[in-house]
Short mmCIF file of C-alpha atoms and ligand atoms in Angstrom, two decimals:
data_model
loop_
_atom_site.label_atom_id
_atom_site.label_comp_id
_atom_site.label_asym_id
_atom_site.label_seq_id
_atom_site.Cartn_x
_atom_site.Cartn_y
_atom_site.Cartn_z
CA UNK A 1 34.72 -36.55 7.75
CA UNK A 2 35.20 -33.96 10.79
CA UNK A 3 32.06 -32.38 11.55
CA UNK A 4 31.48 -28.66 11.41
CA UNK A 5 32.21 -25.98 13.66
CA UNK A 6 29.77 -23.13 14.92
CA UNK A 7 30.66 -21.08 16.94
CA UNK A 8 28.34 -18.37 18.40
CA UNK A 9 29.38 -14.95 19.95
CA UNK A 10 26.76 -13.88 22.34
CA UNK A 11 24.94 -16.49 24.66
CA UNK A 12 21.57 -14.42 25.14
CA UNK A 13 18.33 -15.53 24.24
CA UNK A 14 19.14 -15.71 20.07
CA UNK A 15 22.55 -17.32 20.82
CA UNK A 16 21.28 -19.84 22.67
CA UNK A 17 18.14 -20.47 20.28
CA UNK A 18 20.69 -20.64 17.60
CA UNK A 19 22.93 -23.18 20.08
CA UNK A 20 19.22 -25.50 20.07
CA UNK A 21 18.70 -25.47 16.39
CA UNK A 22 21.79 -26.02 15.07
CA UNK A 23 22.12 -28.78 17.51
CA UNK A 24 18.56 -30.15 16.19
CA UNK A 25 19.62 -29.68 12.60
CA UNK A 26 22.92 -31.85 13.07
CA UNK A 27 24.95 -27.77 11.63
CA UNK A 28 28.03 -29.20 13.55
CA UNK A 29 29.24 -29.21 16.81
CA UNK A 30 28.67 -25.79 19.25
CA UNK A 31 30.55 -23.60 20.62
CA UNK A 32 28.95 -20.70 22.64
CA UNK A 33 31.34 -17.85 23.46
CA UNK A 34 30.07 -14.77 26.29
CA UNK A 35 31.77 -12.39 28.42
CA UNK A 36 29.50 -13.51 30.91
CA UNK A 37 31.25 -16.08 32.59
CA UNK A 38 29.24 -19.29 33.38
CA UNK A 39 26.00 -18.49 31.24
CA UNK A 40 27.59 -19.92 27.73
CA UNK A 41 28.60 -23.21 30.29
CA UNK A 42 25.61 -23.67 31.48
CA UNK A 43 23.59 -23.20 27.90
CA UNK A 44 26.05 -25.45 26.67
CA UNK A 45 25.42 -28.07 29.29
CA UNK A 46 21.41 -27.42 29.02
CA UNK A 47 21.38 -28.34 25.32
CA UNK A 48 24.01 -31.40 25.53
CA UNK A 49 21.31 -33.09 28.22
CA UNK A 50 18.79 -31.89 25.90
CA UNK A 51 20.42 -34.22 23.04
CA UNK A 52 20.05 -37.72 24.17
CA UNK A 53 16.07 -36.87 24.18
CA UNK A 54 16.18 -34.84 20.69
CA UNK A 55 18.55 -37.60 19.29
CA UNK A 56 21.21 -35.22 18.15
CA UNK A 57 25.09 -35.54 17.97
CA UNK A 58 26.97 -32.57 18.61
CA UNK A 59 29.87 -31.51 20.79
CA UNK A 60 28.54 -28.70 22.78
CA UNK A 61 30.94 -26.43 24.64
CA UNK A 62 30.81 -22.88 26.60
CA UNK A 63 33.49 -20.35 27.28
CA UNK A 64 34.65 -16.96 27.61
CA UNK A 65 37.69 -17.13 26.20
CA UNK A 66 38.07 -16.56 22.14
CA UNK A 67 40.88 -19.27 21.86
CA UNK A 68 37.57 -21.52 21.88
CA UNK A 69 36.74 -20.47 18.60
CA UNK A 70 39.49 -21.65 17.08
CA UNK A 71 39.28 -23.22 13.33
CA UNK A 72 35.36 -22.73 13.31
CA UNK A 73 33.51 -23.30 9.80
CA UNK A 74 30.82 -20.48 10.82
CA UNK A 75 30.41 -17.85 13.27
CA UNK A 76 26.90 -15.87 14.54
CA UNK A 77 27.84 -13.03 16.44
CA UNK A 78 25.00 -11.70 18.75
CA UNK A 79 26.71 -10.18 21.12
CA UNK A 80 25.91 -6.85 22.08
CA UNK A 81 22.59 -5.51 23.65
CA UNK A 82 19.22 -5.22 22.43
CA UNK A 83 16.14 -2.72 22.43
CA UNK A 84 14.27 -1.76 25.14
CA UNK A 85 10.57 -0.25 24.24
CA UNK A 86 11.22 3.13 23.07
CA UNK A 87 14.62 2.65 21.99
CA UNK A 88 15.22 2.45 18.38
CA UNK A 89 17.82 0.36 16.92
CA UNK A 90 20.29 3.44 16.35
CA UNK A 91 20.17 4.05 19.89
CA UNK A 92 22.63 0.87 20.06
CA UNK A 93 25.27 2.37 18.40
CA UNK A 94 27.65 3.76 21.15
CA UNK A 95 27.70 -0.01 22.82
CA UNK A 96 27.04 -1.94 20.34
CA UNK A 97 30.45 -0.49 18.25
CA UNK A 98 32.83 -1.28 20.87
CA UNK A 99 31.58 -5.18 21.37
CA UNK A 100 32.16 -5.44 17.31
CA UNK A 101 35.29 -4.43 18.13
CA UNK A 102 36.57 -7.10 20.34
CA UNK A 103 34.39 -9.44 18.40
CA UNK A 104 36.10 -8.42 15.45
CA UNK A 105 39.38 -8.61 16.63
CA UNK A 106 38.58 -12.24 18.40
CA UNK A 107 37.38 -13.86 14.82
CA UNK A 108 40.61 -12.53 13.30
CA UNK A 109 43.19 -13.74 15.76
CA UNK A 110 41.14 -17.25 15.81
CA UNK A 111 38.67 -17.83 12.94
CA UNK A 112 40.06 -15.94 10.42
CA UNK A 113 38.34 -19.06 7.70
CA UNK A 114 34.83 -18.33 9.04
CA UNK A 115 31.87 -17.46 7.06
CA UNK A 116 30.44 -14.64 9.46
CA UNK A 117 26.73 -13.88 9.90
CA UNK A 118 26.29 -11.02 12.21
CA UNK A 119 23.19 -10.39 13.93
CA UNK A 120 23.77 -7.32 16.03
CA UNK A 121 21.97 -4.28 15.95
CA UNK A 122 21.96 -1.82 14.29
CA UNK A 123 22.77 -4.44 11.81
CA UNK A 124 23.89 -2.69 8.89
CA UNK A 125 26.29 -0.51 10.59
CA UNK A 126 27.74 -3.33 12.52
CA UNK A 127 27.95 -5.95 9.85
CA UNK A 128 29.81 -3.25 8.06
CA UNK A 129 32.13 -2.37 11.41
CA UNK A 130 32.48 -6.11 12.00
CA UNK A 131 34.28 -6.97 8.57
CA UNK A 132 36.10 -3.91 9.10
CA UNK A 133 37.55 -4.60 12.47
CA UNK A 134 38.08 -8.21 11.33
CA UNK A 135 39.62 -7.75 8.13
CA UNK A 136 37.41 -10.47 6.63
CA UNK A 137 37.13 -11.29 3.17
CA UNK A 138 33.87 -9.03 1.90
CA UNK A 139 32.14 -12.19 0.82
CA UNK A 140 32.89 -13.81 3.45
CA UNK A 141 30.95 -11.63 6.06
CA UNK A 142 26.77 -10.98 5.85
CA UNK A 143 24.34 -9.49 7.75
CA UNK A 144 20.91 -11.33 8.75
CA UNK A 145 17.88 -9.21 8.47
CA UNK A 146 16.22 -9.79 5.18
CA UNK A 147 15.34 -13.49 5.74
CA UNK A 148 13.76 -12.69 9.64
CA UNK A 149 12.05 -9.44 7.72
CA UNK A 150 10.74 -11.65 4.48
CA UNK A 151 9.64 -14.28 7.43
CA UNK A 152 7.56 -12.12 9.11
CA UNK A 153 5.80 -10.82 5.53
CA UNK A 154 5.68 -14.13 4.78
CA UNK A 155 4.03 -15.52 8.19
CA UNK A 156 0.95 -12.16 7.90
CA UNK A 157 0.58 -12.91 3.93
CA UNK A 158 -0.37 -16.63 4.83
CA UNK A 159 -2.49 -15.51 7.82
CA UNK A 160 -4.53 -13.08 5.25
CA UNK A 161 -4.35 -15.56 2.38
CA UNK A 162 -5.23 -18.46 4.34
CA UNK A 163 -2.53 -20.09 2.55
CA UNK A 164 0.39 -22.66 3.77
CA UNK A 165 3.39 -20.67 4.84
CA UNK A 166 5.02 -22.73 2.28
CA UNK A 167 3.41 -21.59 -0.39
CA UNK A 168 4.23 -18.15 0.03
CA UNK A 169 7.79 -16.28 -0.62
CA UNK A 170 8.45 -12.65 -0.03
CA UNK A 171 11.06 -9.93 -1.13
CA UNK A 172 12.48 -7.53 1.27
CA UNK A 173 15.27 -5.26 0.60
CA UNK A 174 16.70 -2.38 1.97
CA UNK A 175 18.36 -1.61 5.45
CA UNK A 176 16.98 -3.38 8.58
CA UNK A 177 14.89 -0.46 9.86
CA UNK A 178 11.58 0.84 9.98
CA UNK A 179 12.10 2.16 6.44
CA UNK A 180 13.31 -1.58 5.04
CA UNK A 181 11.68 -1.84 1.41
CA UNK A 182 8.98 -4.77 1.20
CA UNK A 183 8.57 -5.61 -2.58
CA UNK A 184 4.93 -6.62 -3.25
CA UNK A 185 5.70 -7.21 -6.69
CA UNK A 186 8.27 -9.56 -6.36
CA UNK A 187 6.40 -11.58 -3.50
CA UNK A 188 4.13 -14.54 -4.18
CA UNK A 189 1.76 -16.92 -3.45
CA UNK A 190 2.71 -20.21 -5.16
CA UNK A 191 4.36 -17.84 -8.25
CA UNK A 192 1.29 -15.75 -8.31
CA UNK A 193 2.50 -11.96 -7.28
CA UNK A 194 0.60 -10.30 -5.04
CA UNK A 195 -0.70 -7.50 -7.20
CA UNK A 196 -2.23 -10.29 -9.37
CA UNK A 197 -3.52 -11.78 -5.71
CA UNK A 198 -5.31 -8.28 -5.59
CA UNK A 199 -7.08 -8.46 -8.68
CA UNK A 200 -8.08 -11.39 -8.51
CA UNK A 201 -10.42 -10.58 -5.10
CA UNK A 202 -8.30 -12.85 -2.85
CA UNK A 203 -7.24 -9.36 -0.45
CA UNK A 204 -7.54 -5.81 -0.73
CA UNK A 205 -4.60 -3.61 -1.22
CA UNK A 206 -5.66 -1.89 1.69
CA UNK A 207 -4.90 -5.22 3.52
CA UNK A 208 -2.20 -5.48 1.54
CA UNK A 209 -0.65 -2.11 2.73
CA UNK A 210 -1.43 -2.77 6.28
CA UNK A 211 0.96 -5.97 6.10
CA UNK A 212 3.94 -4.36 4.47
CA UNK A 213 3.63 -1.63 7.56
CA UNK A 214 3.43 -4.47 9.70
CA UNK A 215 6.53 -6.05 8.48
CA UNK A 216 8.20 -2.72 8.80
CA UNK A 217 7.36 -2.30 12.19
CA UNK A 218 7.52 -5.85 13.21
CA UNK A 219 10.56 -5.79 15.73
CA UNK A 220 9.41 -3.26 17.54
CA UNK A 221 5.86 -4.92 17.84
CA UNK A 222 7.38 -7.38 19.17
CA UNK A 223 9.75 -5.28 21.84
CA UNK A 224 6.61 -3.90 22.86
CA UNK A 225 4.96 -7.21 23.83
CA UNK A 226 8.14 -8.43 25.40
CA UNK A 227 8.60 -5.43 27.19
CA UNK A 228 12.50 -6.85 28.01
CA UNK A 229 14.44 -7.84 25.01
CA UNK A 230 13.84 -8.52 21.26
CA UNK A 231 12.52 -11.20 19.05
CA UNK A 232 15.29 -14.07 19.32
CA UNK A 233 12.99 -17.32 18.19
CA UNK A 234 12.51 -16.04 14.13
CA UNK A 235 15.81 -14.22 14.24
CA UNK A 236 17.60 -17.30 14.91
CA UNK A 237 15.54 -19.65 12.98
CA UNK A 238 16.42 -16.95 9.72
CA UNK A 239 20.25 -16.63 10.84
CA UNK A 240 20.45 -20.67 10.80
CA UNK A 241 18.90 -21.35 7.56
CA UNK A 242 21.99 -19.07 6.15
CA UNK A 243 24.35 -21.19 7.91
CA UNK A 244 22.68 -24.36 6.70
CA UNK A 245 22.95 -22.87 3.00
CA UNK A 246 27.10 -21.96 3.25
CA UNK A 247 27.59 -25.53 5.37
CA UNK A 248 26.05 -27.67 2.84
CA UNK A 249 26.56 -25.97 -0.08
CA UNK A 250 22.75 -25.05 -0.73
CA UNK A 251 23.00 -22.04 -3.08
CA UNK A 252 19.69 -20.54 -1.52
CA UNK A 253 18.77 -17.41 -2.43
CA UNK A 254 18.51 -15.28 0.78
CA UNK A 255 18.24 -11.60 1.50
CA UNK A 256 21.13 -10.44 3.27
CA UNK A 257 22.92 -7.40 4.15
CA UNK A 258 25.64 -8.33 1.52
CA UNK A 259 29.03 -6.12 1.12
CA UNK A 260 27.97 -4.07 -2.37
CA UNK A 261 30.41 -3.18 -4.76
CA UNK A 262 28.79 -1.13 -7.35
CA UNK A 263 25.47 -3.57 -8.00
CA UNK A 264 22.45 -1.51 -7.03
CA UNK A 265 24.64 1.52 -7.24
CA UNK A 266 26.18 1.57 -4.35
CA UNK A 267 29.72 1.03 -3.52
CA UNK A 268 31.21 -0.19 0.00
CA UNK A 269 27.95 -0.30 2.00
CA UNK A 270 26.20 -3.72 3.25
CA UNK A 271 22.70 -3.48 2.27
CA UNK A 272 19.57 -6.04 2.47
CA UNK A 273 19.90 -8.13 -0.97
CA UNK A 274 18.94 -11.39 -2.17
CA UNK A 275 22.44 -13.57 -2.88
CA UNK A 276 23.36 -17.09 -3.24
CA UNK A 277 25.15 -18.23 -0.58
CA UNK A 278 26.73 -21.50 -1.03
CA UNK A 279 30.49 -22.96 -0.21
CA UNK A 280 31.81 -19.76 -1.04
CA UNK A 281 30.15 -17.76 0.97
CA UNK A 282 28.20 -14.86 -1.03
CA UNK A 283 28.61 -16.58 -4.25
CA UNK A 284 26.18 -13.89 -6.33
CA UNK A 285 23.81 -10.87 -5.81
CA UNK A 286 20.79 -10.93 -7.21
CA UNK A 287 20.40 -7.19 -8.73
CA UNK A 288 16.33 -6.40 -9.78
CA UNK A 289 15.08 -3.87 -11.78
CA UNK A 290 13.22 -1.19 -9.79
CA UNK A 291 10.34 0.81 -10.96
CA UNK A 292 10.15 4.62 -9.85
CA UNK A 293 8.72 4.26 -6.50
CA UNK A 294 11.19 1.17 -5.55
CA UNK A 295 13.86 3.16 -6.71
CA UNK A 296 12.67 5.99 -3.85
CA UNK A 297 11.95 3.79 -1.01
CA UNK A 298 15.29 1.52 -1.67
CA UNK A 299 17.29 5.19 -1.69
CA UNK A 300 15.57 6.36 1.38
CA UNK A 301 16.45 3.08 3.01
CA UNK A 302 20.32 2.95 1.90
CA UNK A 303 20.22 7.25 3.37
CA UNK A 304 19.21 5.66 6.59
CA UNK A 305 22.06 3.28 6.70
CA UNK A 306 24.70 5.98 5.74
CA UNK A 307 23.56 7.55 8.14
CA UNK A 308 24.31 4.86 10.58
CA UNK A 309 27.76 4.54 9.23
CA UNK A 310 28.46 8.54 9.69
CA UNK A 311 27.74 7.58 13.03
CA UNK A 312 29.51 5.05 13.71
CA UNK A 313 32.69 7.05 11.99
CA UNK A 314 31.77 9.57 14.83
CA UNK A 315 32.02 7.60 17.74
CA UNK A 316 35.26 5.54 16.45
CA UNK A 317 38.01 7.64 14.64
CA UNK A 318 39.59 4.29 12.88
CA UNK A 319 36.63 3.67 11.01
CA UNK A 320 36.44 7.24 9.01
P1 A3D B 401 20.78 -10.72 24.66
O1 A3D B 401 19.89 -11.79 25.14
O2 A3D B 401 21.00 -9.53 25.54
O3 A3D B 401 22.21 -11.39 24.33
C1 A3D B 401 23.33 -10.65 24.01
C2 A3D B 401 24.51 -11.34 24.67
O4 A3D B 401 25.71 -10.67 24.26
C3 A3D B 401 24.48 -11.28 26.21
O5 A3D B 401 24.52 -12.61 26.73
C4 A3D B 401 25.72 -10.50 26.56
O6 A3D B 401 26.36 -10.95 27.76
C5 A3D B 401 26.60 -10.74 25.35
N1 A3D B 401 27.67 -9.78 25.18
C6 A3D B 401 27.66 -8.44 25.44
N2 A3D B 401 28.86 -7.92 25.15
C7 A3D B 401 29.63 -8.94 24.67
C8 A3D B 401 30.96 -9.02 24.20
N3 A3D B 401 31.75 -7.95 24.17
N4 A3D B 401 31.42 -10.22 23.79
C9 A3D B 401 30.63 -11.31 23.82
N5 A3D B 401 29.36 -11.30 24.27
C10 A3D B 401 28.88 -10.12 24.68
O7 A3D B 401 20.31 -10.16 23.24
P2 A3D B 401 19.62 -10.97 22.04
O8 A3D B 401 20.29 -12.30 21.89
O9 A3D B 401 18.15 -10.91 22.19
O10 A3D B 401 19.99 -10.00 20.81
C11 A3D B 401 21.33 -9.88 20.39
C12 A3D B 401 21.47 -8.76 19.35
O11 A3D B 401 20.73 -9.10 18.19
C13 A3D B 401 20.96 -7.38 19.78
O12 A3D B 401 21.85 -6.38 19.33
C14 A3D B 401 19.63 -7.26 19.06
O13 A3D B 401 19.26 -5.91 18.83
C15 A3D B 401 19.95 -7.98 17.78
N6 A3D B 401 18.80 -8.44 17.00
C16 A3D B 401 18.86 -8.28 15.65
C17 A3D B 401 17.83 -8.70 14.86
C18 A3D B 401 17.91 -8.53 13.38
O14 A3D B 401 16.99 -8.89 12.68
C19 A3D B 401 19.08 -7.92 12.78
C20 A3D B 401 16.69 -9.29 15.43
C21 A3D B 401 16.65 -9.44 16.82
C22 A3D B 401 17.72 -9.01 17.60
#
């Protein structure tokens, strides 16, 4: 059986994160695509000497031309640019369009078959410019935000709990920005929700409501620290366990920014949801019952991303 093709658009620091994992995790062989000419070559050729140490078999290649791409299984666009401290992720809008443009129109003239995970901020308005540009198949297109936002819940519930990471799953919903709706009552520790954590004197909800600001915030904490750049380690740890699920048929349930078409009452928009995603791409959505202050934070959340789309409508005329 041929092995599987990735191919990644973008060769900064999450495309060539994702480049090492899926490499590590035998995904397929790589294909890193940048309009920076020699950088995707050279990761390429970094990672393919790194194999014979990791014990990996993978076809690693670099280029800057999209005929690379050709017949890939998945694609992980990153290309675009990232925050700077004091920039919010809207501020990416006017650049940040254009390159989901050209990425757009580069998938459809080459990978037209490929299950699409976009990673580019602001991610909800360019997951939703990306399938339109491409013409892809709704379910065949997500966002990543919701697993990289549940994994960062996840990591400061196990801190406070003292608790395997394992052992702990989290529900985040919403748009990928600082008003992204953490769900304490659907998150867990080994089945247990964290209300009933509460009660039973393991943390306070004080605690509790520090951590869910936390994960709000928790890019930008992390653009602060880095001072250049974003997170890239987590982000492409969450976008490759999506990949992993479509590739070998998994069926995990992941939160994604997933093409809505009347679940959650809202029609046309891609918003942070937990699907299946399996051989068929975005096989299911999970829809949840919300109680009255869910309901307000998930609204508030899906204003911001209209918002995002009016926008983006703004600065490209096709797109209204
Ligand atoms: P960075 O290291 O700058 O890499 C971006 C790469 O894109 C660079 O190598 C550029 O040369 C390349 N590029 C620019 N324009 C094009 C183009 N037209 N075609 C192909 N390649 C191009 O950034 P990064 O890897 O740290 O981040 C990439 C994106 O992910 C940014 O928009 C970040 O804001 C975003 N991001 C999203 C999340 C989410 O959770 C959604 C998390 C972290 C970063």
């Amino acid at each position: 059986m041929a092995r599987s093709k990735i191919a990644l658009i973008g060769a900064g620091q999450i495309g060539g994160t994702l480049a090492l994992l899926a490499g590590l995790k035998e995904l397929g062989d790589i294909v890193l695509f940048d309009i920076v000419d020699g950088v995707p070559q050279g990761k390429a050729l970094d990672i393919a000497e790194a194999a014979p140490v990791e014990g990996f078999d993978a076809k690693l290649a670099g280029a800057s031309d999209y005929s690379a791409i050709a017949g890939a299984d998945v694609v992980i666009v990153t290309a675009g640019v990232p925050r700077k401290p004091g920039m919010s992720r809207d501020d990416l809008i006017g650049i940040n369009l254009k390159v989901m443009q050209s990425v757009g129109e580069g998938i459809k003239a080459h990978a037209p078959d490929a299950f699409v995970i976009c990673i580019t901020n602001p991610l909800d308005a360019m997951v939703w410019a990306l399938q339109k540009f491409s013409g892809l198949p709704k379910n065949k297109i997500v966002g990543m935000a919701g697993v990289l936002d549940s994994a960062r819940f996840r990591h400061f519930l196990a801190e406070e709990f003292k608790v395997s990471v394992e052992d702990v799953t989290a529900f985040v919903l919403g748009g990928h920005g600082d008003d992204m709706v953490p769900l304490v009552r659907y998150s867990t520790i080994a089945g247990v929700p964290l209300p009933d954590m509460i009660k039973l004197g393991w943390s306070t909800q004080e605690k509790l409501d520090a951590m869910v600001e936390r994960t709000r915030k928790g890019g930008g904490e992390i653009v602060n620290l880095l001072k250049t750049g974003s997170a890239f380690y987590a982000p492409a740890s969450s976008a490759i366990a999506m990949a992993e699920s479509y590739l070998r048929d998994k069926r995990r349930v992941l939160p994604c920014a997933a093409h809505l078409d009347g679940q959650y009452g809202i029609d046309g928009l891609f918003i942070g949801v937990p699907v299946v995603i399996g051989a068929n791409g975005v096989e299911k959505v999970l829809e949840v019952e919300f109680n009255g202050d869910e309901k307000a934070m998930f609204e508030k959340s899906v204003n911001s991303v209209k918002g995002l789309i009016e926008a983006c409508k703004g600065v490209d005329a096709s797109l209204a």
